[in-house]
Every structure is written in structure tokens, then in C-alpha cells.
Amino acid sequence: MLDRKSRSLCGLTRRNVLAAGASLAVPLFIGSGARAATGGTLVWGKSLEMTMLDPHTALVGSAWQLQYLVYDTLVTMGDHFEIQPGIAESWEQPTPSTYVFHLREGVTFSNGRAMTAGDVAGSIGRVVDPKFGSWWACQMGSVKSVQAVDAKTVKIELNEPFTPLLPSLAASMTAILPMKELQEGTFNPSKELMGTGPFMVTAHQQNDYWTLTRNPHYWRKGYPKFDEVSIRIITDDGARLAALQSGAIDIANFENPDAPKLLQGATNVKTAIQQTGDLYTLALNPVWDQSPFRDQRLRQAVNLSLNREQIRDVALSAQGTVSGVAAAVFKDGCTPTVARDVAKAKELAASAGGLSFAMVVQTSEAIQRIAQVIQQNVAEAGIKAELNVVDEGVFVDKVFVTGKFQASPFFWSAYADPGMVAAWWEPSVSGFTGKYVVSVPELNDLVHAERRTPNGLERTAQLKRICALVDDGAQMIPLVTKPVTVGYRSDRIQADIHPFEGYNDTLRHIAEFSRV
Amino acid sequence: MTAFLVFASRRLAGAILTLFLASVTVFGSIHSLPGSYADVFLGAHPTPQVKARIEETFGLDRPLPIQYAKWIAAAARGDFGVSLVTQKPVAEEFALRLPVTAELAAMATAIAILAGIPLGIWGGLERWRFVSRLSRLCGSLAISVPDFVIGSLLIYVFSHYRLGLTVGTWVSATSNPLGNISAALLPSCALAALGVGFVMTTARHATISIRAMPWFLAAVARGKTAPAIVREHVVKNAAIPVVTIIAIYLGYLLGGTAVVESLFTAPGIGRYIVEAVQLRDYPVVQAGVLLAASVFIGLNLVADLVYAALDPRIRV
């Protein structure tokens, strides 16, 4: 990674020490010579505002990005989806369904109160409490109990083994809240943020800015290096690019697939592409009585007509990876099991009496482009697709609330484990995909089995079979993964943009960023 | 006097009725949009517990007529409720953003006046045919090219060539007055293009018609200098249509800044209301539209009353 090469050797972390060691062995690994300075303000041009402050109910990446600056989680994610210590410095698994976490010393909330095992147990307990209704509970398995064993130990007992538990505990949806204050009514997580993370919020104006200052009680001594993070909400990609070029901001994330090309040639602007498991999918609704896709032959006809490489190259400017439901960026991920076959697609469509359908399309640039390529792909198979571009409210109503749509391209976050997103193909797990996904008994059984099976050959085989069943069913067809582009001013800051991310924590190493 | 009072009462009653209908329309429209606030909030992962909690918290689970009655009664007392997104009073949120829109509108109007009037008069005098044609072309272009196109062009040029002005972000006047002017100048220019076009075209036409007047020819015949003719005859006589078009343009600016505010990331009221529509933040949208309607209805009422006071025939 170019970013690491440019980092100075000041303020060493464990990662830096390893990097420095590697640099001795590999002479090419040399620093840029620039000296990092602590203090100052990092100005981040963020593409979307956060509208859900409570991390336990927040469901969009734009909120997670900011919550990670303020909150900590029991465990965290490494640069390649590996699970690493977070608030818990270690853990053990005495039985397949029991986890015991040993908490770090010196972890303190930004109000100065020391975090206790009660805060951790209370936070996790809140997420899995059915009365609270966090959507993330279904990604934590069947939790029997969460207990504070002593001041520094927390035990989670499950009713059955659940392999993605650790990855799910790295999500901001399991952030550790100050439960004492929450229970006393002096802290309302839906109105304010207070955690043990590197920063704390000092000012906010909706849709305009956030100001975060260094948490003086942060447990990683010497971090964060910046005193302040000023987040400017700049929704327009062009304006964010202009702000980066003009020096009004130091760093920005971009959703526009053309961003890397647009950033090319910009003086002192470095670009990093962060791969994620997030998946663009095409949902073909088999539930609604006015959808032609109740007929599986027509779903398969569309699936066979799709040219995923073209979707990636044309719609997404060659960004992302063509993928099956277990995202191909994971070690146990898969590629599509269905190859393009226009003749067979034509045959299937003809056998069902032809096909014409309407797609509900969000206003996102990438999604609109994907819809256009899909429209051209299916046209080659004699299938007519109409695009209806709608605003977010109409999209949510048609697709997720009423399920009154025929087809729609959208994306799912795939989190930090190849099996997690597959749960959305099993309506009884999520409880909210039943309006546009029908149960497939074999797939359902496999999703449950894969979540119980430890990582290894058996789970890999299960995931492969899940990919094949998802492709065959063609209800929500996985297309291409969704990477994130980050641009930053290399003449102003030193930034380490990690190559893989599961929870939209684009600036995961922000505590280590510094002014040049 | 009695006739005037009767006229004023009738107009006032009409204004109140119009305002009431506007309030019903905006309330009905925003609530009839597909996708409620809770739906948009919960997106792809709706859980019944959280949805019920949101609807109960904000009273969205009550019948619409009751929600309307509660809202309009509070609005009549000056309480516009609380933003569903930020959970802060709407009036507070507006107070933060109104100065930004007012600043942009004021700067754009100033640019329109300072550039449009001299160019229009110069073009109307047709002293140099080339200049006259150029001003006509510029006026037409400024009117016909949308502000977001001009804005995008300005953003590209000023960021790519780093010409010194702040691009892509906003600087508040309280924290950095000079930085604020630097950030406000480009969006003001984008907004001003239409105003420059209007003012220039109006001033040009007014000047041309003044040139045809006998007293204009008499002034020339008396040997007055061109600057004196412009100052004493043209500017004064062209003022009425120009002032009228500036007033119309100012009215347009108060509601038409949303696109430019979004493009330049200026935290004004237009952008705020547009984003509130997308998020289904009902109290914000309702208050925004109701306030705009109140201003327009109020101005119309004042104009009607002033006309009636000046011209008794109107009272009949």
C-alpha cells in the first residue's frame, strides 16, 4: 500500500513496528521522508450525513463511519477481515457456544467514567433484547445470556454455535455505550454520542458539519494524533472533489465509480481503492402478484442474460469484483455459478410467453448505471426492461415496505464474514426480506448450518452450495462488489487507508492519521 | 374610511383562508408521499418494534386529522415543532440556516445590480454596436443557462486551477468573515447570472425606449454630455422597470437557492428543506412551506392594501 510507504516512523504502533521491521528486510519499503506532526485539525469531506445516532439501531454505512470515531467495540477488524482485539484484549471459547472476553484496563468514556464489564454486558444485551428490536440481533445468533462475570470479564453464551459472532461483534451495531448514564437517563443515544473511542462530538449542524475533538481519556496512549476532526457534509461528488483539489478538505470518500479517474492528475491528491464485500444485487420479486418473476424461468432468463463483467466495467468503471452471494473478496467467497447464455435466456423467456418488466431504481449514480447496463443486457435476450427512477422514500416504500415492485437493483452490506449477508436470502432469519424473497428449504437449511459450522473446509463447501442455490433461484442476483474510493491530500496529511473493509469504517486508522 | 376597512377585512379573511388551504395542502402532500419517516429511517431493515417506537415518539401513529390539528394549533402559537431527524426545534434549525440563504440572495442581488444596470444601459445606448450585441447575447445566455450549469463550471475552473476562492465547502461568517466571503462569492455568482440577465435585458429595453423619447433628443440637441444624459435622464427613467424586475428576482431567490446551495454545500434553508423532503422530516417541510406561503400571502396583502389606499377605485 502506497499509504504505508509514506508514513513516518514517529509514534510507533504495533502495526508500525511490524512495518518498520519489514522495511529493514525489504529495502523498497521506505518512508517519504516527511515528518508526521501531532495536533491540528483533519478536515474530512463526508458524502452523507448521519441520520441515526443510536449505533444499536443504525442501519446505514454513513452512520457507522461516524460512530466508529466515537464508539469502541469488543473486537475489531484487521486490514483483511481478520478479527483483532478491541475493548477486549483477549478472549477464549471454552465451548463452541461460549465466549469469554477479557477487557482492557484503562478504558474510559469521554465523560471520564471508567468503562465496566456492566457497560459491555448491558450494551450487548440491549442489542439482542427482542423488546429493543435491533435489526442486528439476527446477525448475532441465538444469544442465551450476556453476563458480566467480574469487573473485567464478560461472558456470552449462545444456544448453539454461531461462527459469525466475532465478526458481528466488530460492527458498530454492537458499540459499547455508557449504560449507567443511559439507564439513569442522563445519556440518550438517539440524541447524542458518547463512547470510549478516539474522538468525542463537540458541535454538529445537521447536513452541514460535525466537529469532533480528541477524547482525552482514550485508552490508546498517544492517539489520536489529530486534536480535532472537522467533518464537512458534502453530498455532491463534484463539490467534494473540488474541495479536495482546492485544499478546503484533507480527505474525502467517493461513491461515484468514476472518482478514481476524476482524481487522476489532481496535484498532491492520492487515491486509494478500498475493497468491500458489499454487493450490488438485482432483486427479481417472486412474491408480488403483479410481478412476472413469480415464474422461476423468467428469473433465470434474466440471470442468464446478465453480463456481470460489463456491469463492472461499464457501470462501475471497472471497480469491484464480480461475485456470488458470499462476496468474492472474502477468503471463502465465491464467484457466480451461472455463466451468461443469451440463447438459453431467450428460450426460457419464450417458453414463459415473453417478458417485459419494470425496475425501481434509486437516484444513486452507480445504481442508475447498473440498471442501464442490465436493460441493455436483457434486451439482447429479447426482454424489455423499463427503468423507473424514484427518490429514496418511494424506493423504500415500494421495495422494503410494501414489496410492490417487479425488479430493483440495490446493494447489501456484506459485513465481515462471507456467510453473514446470505442470511437475507433466508426470510425467517432477517424477518424483513419476506416481502420479496420466498423460502427455499435447502437454502434455508444451509444458511442455518453454515452459521453453526466452524470455519474450515466444511463451511467453505456449504458457502459454495449457498452461492449455487442463490444463483439458481435468481431472487436477488448477486452482481459485483462495491468498493469505496478515498482521496486525500498527500502534501497535508499522512493517511493509512486499509485495503479491505466490512463495516464502512472507511477511515478505520484515523487515530493514526497525522499532519505532514 | 369604512369602505377601506371593509375592503381590508375581506382581503385579510381571504389571506387567512389561503394560508389555511396552503397548510392543508402541504400537510396532505408530504404525508401522502410514499415512504413515511419511519420507513425511510429504517430502510432495508425495518423491525416492527423500532418502527412502532419511532411512530409513538413523534405521534405519527395518530390519525392524520389529529396530527394536523395539533400541528396547526402549535404553528399558530409560533411553535413549528421538532425536526424528526435532529430532534431539535424547527425554528432553531431555520434560524441557523436563514442567514446563509439571505447572504447568498443579498450578494447575488448586489452582483445583478452592479453588473446588470451598467451593461444594460451601455447596450441600450448602442454607442458601439459590437458592445450592444455582446450585451444582448450575454443577457440571453445568462437567462437561458441554468444556475447549476454555471455553478458546476465555476467549481471546475476555481478548483482545478486553484484560483484562491473557497470551493466545495462553507465557511461561517462568525468564525471567519473573510473566508465566508470567499466561500459565498462563487455560489452568489452562479445565482446572480439569472439576475444579471434579467436586469441587463430590462435596463437595455428601458434605455432603448427612452432613446426614442423627444426629451432625450432634446437633451442631445442641447449638447449635454453622454454621462450627464445617462445620469439625469436614462437612469432615472429606467429605474421603475429595473426595480420591479429586481423585486421579482429577489422573491425568486428566497425560494430558488436550493440547487446552488446543494452544489456549493452552502447550509442554507433551501437545501435544508429539500433534504427534509427526502428524509420525510414532516415538521421541517411543513414549517418551510408554511413560512414561505405566509411571506408571499403577507406581501400580497400589503400590496393590495397599499393599492387600495392609493387608488380608491380598487376598494370597490
Tab-separated table of N, CA, C and O in Angstrom, chain A residues 53-57 71 109 111 113 118-127 129 132 175-195, chain B residues 53:
chain	number	residue	atom	x	y	z
A	53	LEU	N	-28.422	8.240	15.185
A	53	LEU	CA	-27.317	8.363	16.123
A	53	LEU	C	-27.120	7.115	16.976
A	53	LEU	O	-26.000	6.788	17.346
A	54	ASP	N	-28.202	6.435	17.295
A	54	ASP	CA	-28.079	5.265	18.164
A	54	ASP	C	-27.402	4.125	17.382
A	54	ASP	O	-27.969	3.594	16.427
A	55	PRO	N	-26.193	3.739	17.789
A	55	PRO	CA	-25.488	2.727	16.987
A	55	PRO	C	-26.203	1.383	16.948
A	55	PRO	O	-26.058	0.633	15.988
A	56	HIS	N	-26.968	1.078	17.972
A	56	HIS	CA	-27.602	-0.238	18.016
A	56	HIS	C	-28.767	-0.378	17.040
A	56	HIS	O	-29.235	-1.487	16.796
A	57	THR	N	-29.245	0.748	16.520
A	57	THR	CA	-30.302	0.662	15.507
A	57	THR	C	-29.857	1.220	14.167
A	57	THR	O	-30.587	1.109	13.185
A	71	TYR	N	-17.278	5.515	19.223
A	71	TYR	CA	-17.522	4.300	19.988
A	71	TYR	C	-16.458	3.238	19.718
A	71	TYR	O	-15.830	3.234	18.667
A	109	PHE	N	-14.882	6.233	29.323
A	109	PHE	CA	-15.766	7.017	28.458
A	109	PHE	C	-15.276	8.463	28.404
A	109	PHE	O	-14.546	8.916	29.299
A	111	ASN	N	-16.667	11.036	29.151
A	111	ASN	CA	-17.058	11.858	30.309
A	111	ASN	C	-16.167	11.584	31.522
A	111	ASN	O	-16.378	12.150	32.594
A	113	ARG	N	-15.705	8.595	33.072
A	113	ARG	CA	-16.058	7.424	33.880
A	113	ARG	C	-15.427	6.172	33.267
A	113	ARG	O	-15.487	5.970	32.057
A	118	GLY	N	-20.084	-4.186	33.151
A	118	GLY	CA	-21.535	-3.955	33.110
A	118	GLY	C	-21.946	-3.161	31.875
A	118	GLY	O	-22.997	-3.417	31.279
A	119	ASP	N	-21.107	-2.185	31.490
A	119	ASP	CA	-21.410	-1.415	30.276
A	119	ASP	C	-21.386	-2.329	29.050
A	119	ASP	O	-22.232	-2.231	28.164
A	120	VAL	N	-20.397	-3.223	29.025
A	120	VAL	CA	-20.258	-4.121	27.871
A	120	VAL	C	-21.432	-5.098	27.827
A	120	VAL	O	-22.105	-5.240	26.789
A	121	ALA	N	-21.688	-5.745	28.961
A	121	ALA	CA	-22.779	-6.724	29.002
A	121	ALA	C	-24.119	-6.037	28.710
A	121	ALA	O	-24.959	-6.570	27.971
A	122	GLY	N	-24.306	-4.846	29.280
A	122	GLY	CA	-25.551	-4.106	29.059
A	122	GLY	C	-25.723	-3.718	27.591
A	122	GLY	O	-26.829	-3.789	27.047
A	123	SER	N	-24.630	-3.307	26.968
A	123	SER	CA	-24.714	-2.899	25.555
A	123	SER	C	-25.061	-4.075	24.664
A	123	SER	O	-25.956	-3.996	23.813
A	124	ILE	N	-24.333	-5.182	24.848
A	124	ILE	CA	-24.607	-6.364	24.007
A	124	ILE	C	-26.019	-6.886	24.309
A	124	ILE	O	-26.762	-7.271	23.400
A	125	GLY	N	-26.368	-6.855	25.593
A	125	GLY	CA	-27.708	-7.304	25.992
A	125	GLY	C	-28.801	-6.461	25.350
A	125	GLY	O	-29.849	-6.956	24.942
A	126	ARG	N	-28.534	-5.158	25.221
A	126	ARG	CA	-29.515	-4.251	24.590
A	126	ARG	C	-29.726	-4.624	23.119
A	126	ARG	O	-30.851	-4.633	22.612
A	127	VAL	N	-28.639	-4.956	22.432
A	127	VAL	CA	-28.743	-5.291	21.008
A	127	VAL	C	-29.575	-6.555	20.805
A	127	VAL	O	-30.398	-6.629	19.887
A	129	ASP	N	-31.780	-7.841	22.854
A	129	ASP	CA	-33.080	-7.834	23.545
A	129	ASP	C	-34.218	-7.725	22.515
A	129	ASP	O	-34.311	-6.723	21.807
A	132	PHE	N	-36.152	-4.487	22.434
A	132	PHE	CA	-35.494	-3.325	21.850
A	132	PHE	C	-35.611	-3.361	20.316
A	132	PHE	O	-35.799	-2.345	19.671
A	175	ALA	N	-21.743	-1.449	19.450
A	175	ALA	CA	-20.870	-0.483	20.140
A	175	ALA	C	-21.142	-0.479	21.646
A	175	ALA	O	-22.266	-0.716	22.087
A	176	ILE	N	-20.095	-0.202	22.403
A	176	ILE	CA	-20.241	-0.170	23.863
A	176	ILE	C	-20.706	1.230	24.283
A	176	ILE	O	-19.997	2.223	24.084
A	177	LEU	N	-21.898	1.264	24.853
A	177	LEU	CA	-22.489	2.531	25.292
A	177	LEU	C	-22.273	2.707	26.799
A	177	LEU	O	-22.116	1.715	27.520
A	178	PRO	N	-22.313	3.932	27.281
A	178	PRO	CA	-22.261	4.148	28.736
A	178	PRO	C	-23.619	3.773	29.344
A	178	PRO	O	-24.505	4.626	29.455
A	179	MET	N	-23.771	2.518	29.694
A	179	MET	CA	-25.086	2.003	30.098
A	179	MET	C	-25.571	2.611	31.410
A	179	MET	O	-26.769	2.762	31.622
A	180	LYS	N	-24.616	2.955	32.280
A	180	LYS	CA	-25.024	3.553	33.558
A	180	LYS	C	-25.775	4.880	33.286
A	180	LYS	O	-26.882	5.086	33.797
A	181	GLU	N	-25.172	5.718	32.462
A	181	GLU	CA	-25.790	7.007	32.136
A	181	GLU	C	-27.088	6.801	31.365
A	181	GLU	O	-28.056	7.536	31.565
A	182	LEU	N	-27.079	5.804	30.493
A	182	LEU	CA	-28.294	5.539	29.707
A	182	LEU	C	-29.441	5.137	30.634
A	182	LEU	O	-30.569	5.628	30.496
A	183	GLN	N	-29.119	4.272	31.588
A	183	GLN	CA	-30.172	3.829	32.498
A	183	GLN	C	-30.607	4.934	33.458
A	183	GLN	O	-31.775	5.009	33.843
A	184	GLU	N	-29.686	5.812	33.799
A	184	GLU	CA	-30.038	6.925	34.696
A	184	GLU	C	-30.766	8.047	33.959
A	184	GLU	O	-31.269	8.982	34.567
A	185	GLY	N	-30.777	7.955	32.636
A	185	GLY	CA	-31.474	8.965	31.841
A	185	GLY	C	-30.657	10.210	31.566
A	185	GLY	O	-31.188	11.213	31.080
A	186	THR	N	-29.358	10.167	31.849
A	186	THR	CA	-28.518	11.340	31.573
A	186	THR	C	-27.843	11.243	30.206
A	186	THR	O	-27.121	12.153	29.798
A	187	PHE	N	-28.062	10.151	29.516
A	187	PHE	CA	-27.495	9.976	28.172
A	187	PHE	C	-28.554	9.332	27.290
A	187	PHE	O	-29.115	8.296	27.645
A	188	ASN	N	-28.834	9.983	26.159
A	188	ASN	CA	-29.802	9.450	25.213
A	188	ASN	C	-29.082	9.163	23.891
A	188	ASN	O	-28.730	10.091	23.163
A	189	PRO	N	-28.844	7.892	23.597
A	189	PRO	CA	-28.033	7.581	22.415
A	189	PRO	C	-28.672	7.975	21.094
A	189	PRO	O	-27.991	8.007	20.073
A	190	SER	N	-29.969	8.261	21.092
A	190	SER	CA	-30.560	8.683	19.824
A	190	SER	C	-30.433	10.195	19.625
A	190	SER	O	-30.785	10.721	18.581
A	191	LYS	N	-29.903	10.885	20.646
A	191	LYS	CA	-29.730	12.338	20.511
A	191	LYS	C	-28.277	12.771	20.615
A	191	LYS	O	-27.930	13.894	20.271
A	192	GLU	N	-27.446	11.924	21.187
A	192	GLU	CA	-26.040	12.313	21.377
A	192	GLU	C	-25.141	11.081	21.267
A	192	GLU	O	-25.626	9.953	21.261
A	193	LEU	N	-23.835	11.349	21.174
A	193	LEU	CA	-22.873	10.250	21.082
A	193	LEU	C	-21.878	10.378	22.225
A	193	LEU	O	-21.352	11.473	22.477
A	194	MET	N	-21.638	9.285	22.921
A	194	MET	CA	-20.616	9.296	23.973
A	194	MET	C	-20.059	7.883	24.113
A	194	MET	O	-20.785	6.954	24.453
A	195	GLY	N	-18.801	7.730	23.821
A	195	GLY	CA	-18.208	6.401	23.881
A	195	GLY	C	-16.800	6.438	24.412
A	195	GLY	O	-16.364	7.432	25.007
B	53	ARG	N	-41.867	2.267	17.912
B	53	ARG	CA	-41.293	3.209	18.871
B	53	ARG	C	-41.132	4.605	18.238
B	53	ARG	O	-41.441	5.618	18.851
